[in-house]
XYZ file of C-alpha atoms in Angstrom:
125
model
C -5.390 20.161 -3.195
C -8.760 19.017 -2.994
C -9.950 15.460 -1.842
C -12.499 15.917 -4.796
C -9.557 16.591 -7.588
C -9.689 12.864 -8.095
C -12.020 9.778 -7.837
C -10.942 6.875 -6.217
C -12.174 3.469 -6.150
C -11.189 0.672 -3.222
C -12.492 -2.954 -4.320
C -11.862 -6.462 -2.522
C -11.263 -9.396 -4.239
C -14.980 -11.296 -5.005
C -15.821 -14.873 -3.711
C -14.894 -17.582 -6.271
C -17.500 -18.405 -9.004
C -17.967 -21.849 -11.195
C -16.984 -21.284 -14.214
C -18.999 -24.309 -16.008
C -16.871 -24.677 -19.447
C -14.388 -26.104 -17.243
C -15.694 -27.017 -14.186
C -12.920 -25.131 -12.097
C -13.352 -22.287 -9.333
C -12.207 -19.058 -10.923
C -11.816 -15.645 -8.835
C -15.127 -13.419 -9.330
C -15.559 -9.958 -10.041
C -14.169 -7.649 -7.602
C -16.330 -5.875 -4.899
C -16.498 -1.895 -5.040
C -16.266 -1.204 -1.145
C -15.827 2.702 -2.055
C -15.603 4.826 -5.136
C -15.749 8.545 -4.517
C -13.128 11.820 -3.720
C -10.048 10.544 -2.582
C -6.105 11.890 -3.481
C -2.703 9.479 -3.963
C 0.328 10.789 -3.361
C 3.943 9.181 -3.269
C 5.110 8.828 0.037
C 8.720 10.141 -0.197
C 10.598 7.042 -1.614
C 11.528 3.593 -0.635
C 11.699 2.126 2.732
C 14.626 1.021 4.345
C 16.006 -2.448 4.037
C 18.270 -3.784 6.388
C 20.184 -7.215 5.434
C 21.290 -9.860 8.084
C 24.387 -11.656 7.512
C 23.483 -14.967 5.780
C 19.587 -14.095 5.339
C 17.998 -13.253 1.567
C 16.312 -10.283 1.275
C 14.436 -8.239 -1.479
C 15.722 -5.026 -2.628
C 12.533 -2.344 -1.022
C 12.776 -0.615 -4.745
C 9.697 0.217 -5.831
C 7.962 3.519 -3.736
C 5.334 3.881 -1.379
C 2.111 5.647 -1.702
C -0.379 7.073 0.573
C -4.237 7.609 -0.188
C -6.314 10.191 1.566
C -10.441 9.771 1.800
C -12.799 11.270 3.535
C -13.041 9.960 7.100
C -16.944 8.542 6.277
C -15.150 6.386 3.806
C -15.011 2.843 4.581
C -11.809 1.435 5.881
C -9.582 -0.185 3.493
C -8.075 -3.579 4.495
C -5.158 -4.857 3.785
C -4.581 -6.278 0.436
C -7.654 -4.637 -1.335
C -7.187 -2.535 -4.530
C -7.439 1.143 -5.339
C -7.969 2.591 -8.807
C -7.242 6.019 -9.568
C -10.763 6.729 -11.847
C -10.322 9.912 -12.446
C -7.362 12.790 -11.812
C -6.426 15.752 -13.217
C -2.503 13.984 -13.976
C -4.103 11.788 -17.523
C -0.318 9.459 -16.352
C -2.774 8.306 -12.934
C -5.776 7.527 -14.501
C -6.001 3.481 -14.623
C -3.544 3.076 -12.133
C -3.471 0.726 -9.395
C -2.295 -0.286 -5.926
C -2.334 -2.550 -2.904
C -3.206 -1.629 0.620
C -0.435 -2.339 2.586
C -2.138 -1.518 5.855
C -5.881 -0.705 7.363
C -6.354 2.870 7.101
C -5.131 4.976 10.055
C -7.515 6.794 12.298
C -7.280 9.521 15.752
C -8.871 11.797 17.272
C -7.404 14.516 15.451
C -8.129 12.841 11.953
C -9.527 15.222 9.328
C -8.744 13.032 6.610
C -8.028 9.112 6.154
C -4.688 8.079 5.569
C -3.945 4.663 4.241
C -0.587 3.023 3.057
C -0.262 1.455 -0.752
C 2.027 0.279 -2.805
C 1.539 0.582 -6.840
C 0.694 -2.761 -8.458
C -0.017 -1.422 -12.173
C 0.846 1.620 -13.633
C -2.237 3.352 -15.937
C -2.889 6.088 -18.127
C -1.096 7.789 -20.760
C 1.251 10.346 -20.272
């Protein structure tokens, strides 16, 4: 696998914008912080939940994902939004996720790896 079999795109949510047929804030476009080689994978399942007598909790169902870029890639911050743009799998294509964490980084980093969970599936199998 290649970072360059797929094109990735990490985008922040834009400022708010007038919208002046009704007078109300609305969220703006989104800003593109990166689009370029970059590969998703599924990161072996869900996590683990634990459940405290008496407490609610959510059932951890739906899986993890990790997303590799190049280290001169910016960092992604939590809660931005990657789009798989292009990928050899036509299922990925148009499919989305949220950053769950900033991007790790070391010493002995050769690529970037950053946690995500899917938001929107895409594409057409």
């Amino acid at each position: 696998m290649l970072l360059s079999d797929e094109t990735v795109r990490i985008s922040e949510p834009g400022p708010q914008v007038l919208d002046p047929a009704t007078g109300q804030y609305v969220p703006g476009p989104a800003v593109v912080n990166y689009e370029g080689p970059g590969l998703h994978r599924a990161s072996g399942g869900p996590g683990i939940v634990l459940r405290l007598e008496g407490q609610l909790y959510k059932d951890d169902g739906d899986g993890r994902y990790i997303l590799l870029t190049p280290l001169a890639s910016p960092v992604a911050a939590e809660g931005n939004q990657v789009t798989i743009v292009k990928s050899k799998d036509p299922a990925a294509v148009g499919r989305t996720f949220k950053i769950l964490d900033p991007g790790e980084s070391g010493a002995m980093a050769v690529v970037r790896m950053t946690w995500m969970r899917i938001e929107k599936a895409g594409g057409g199998a």
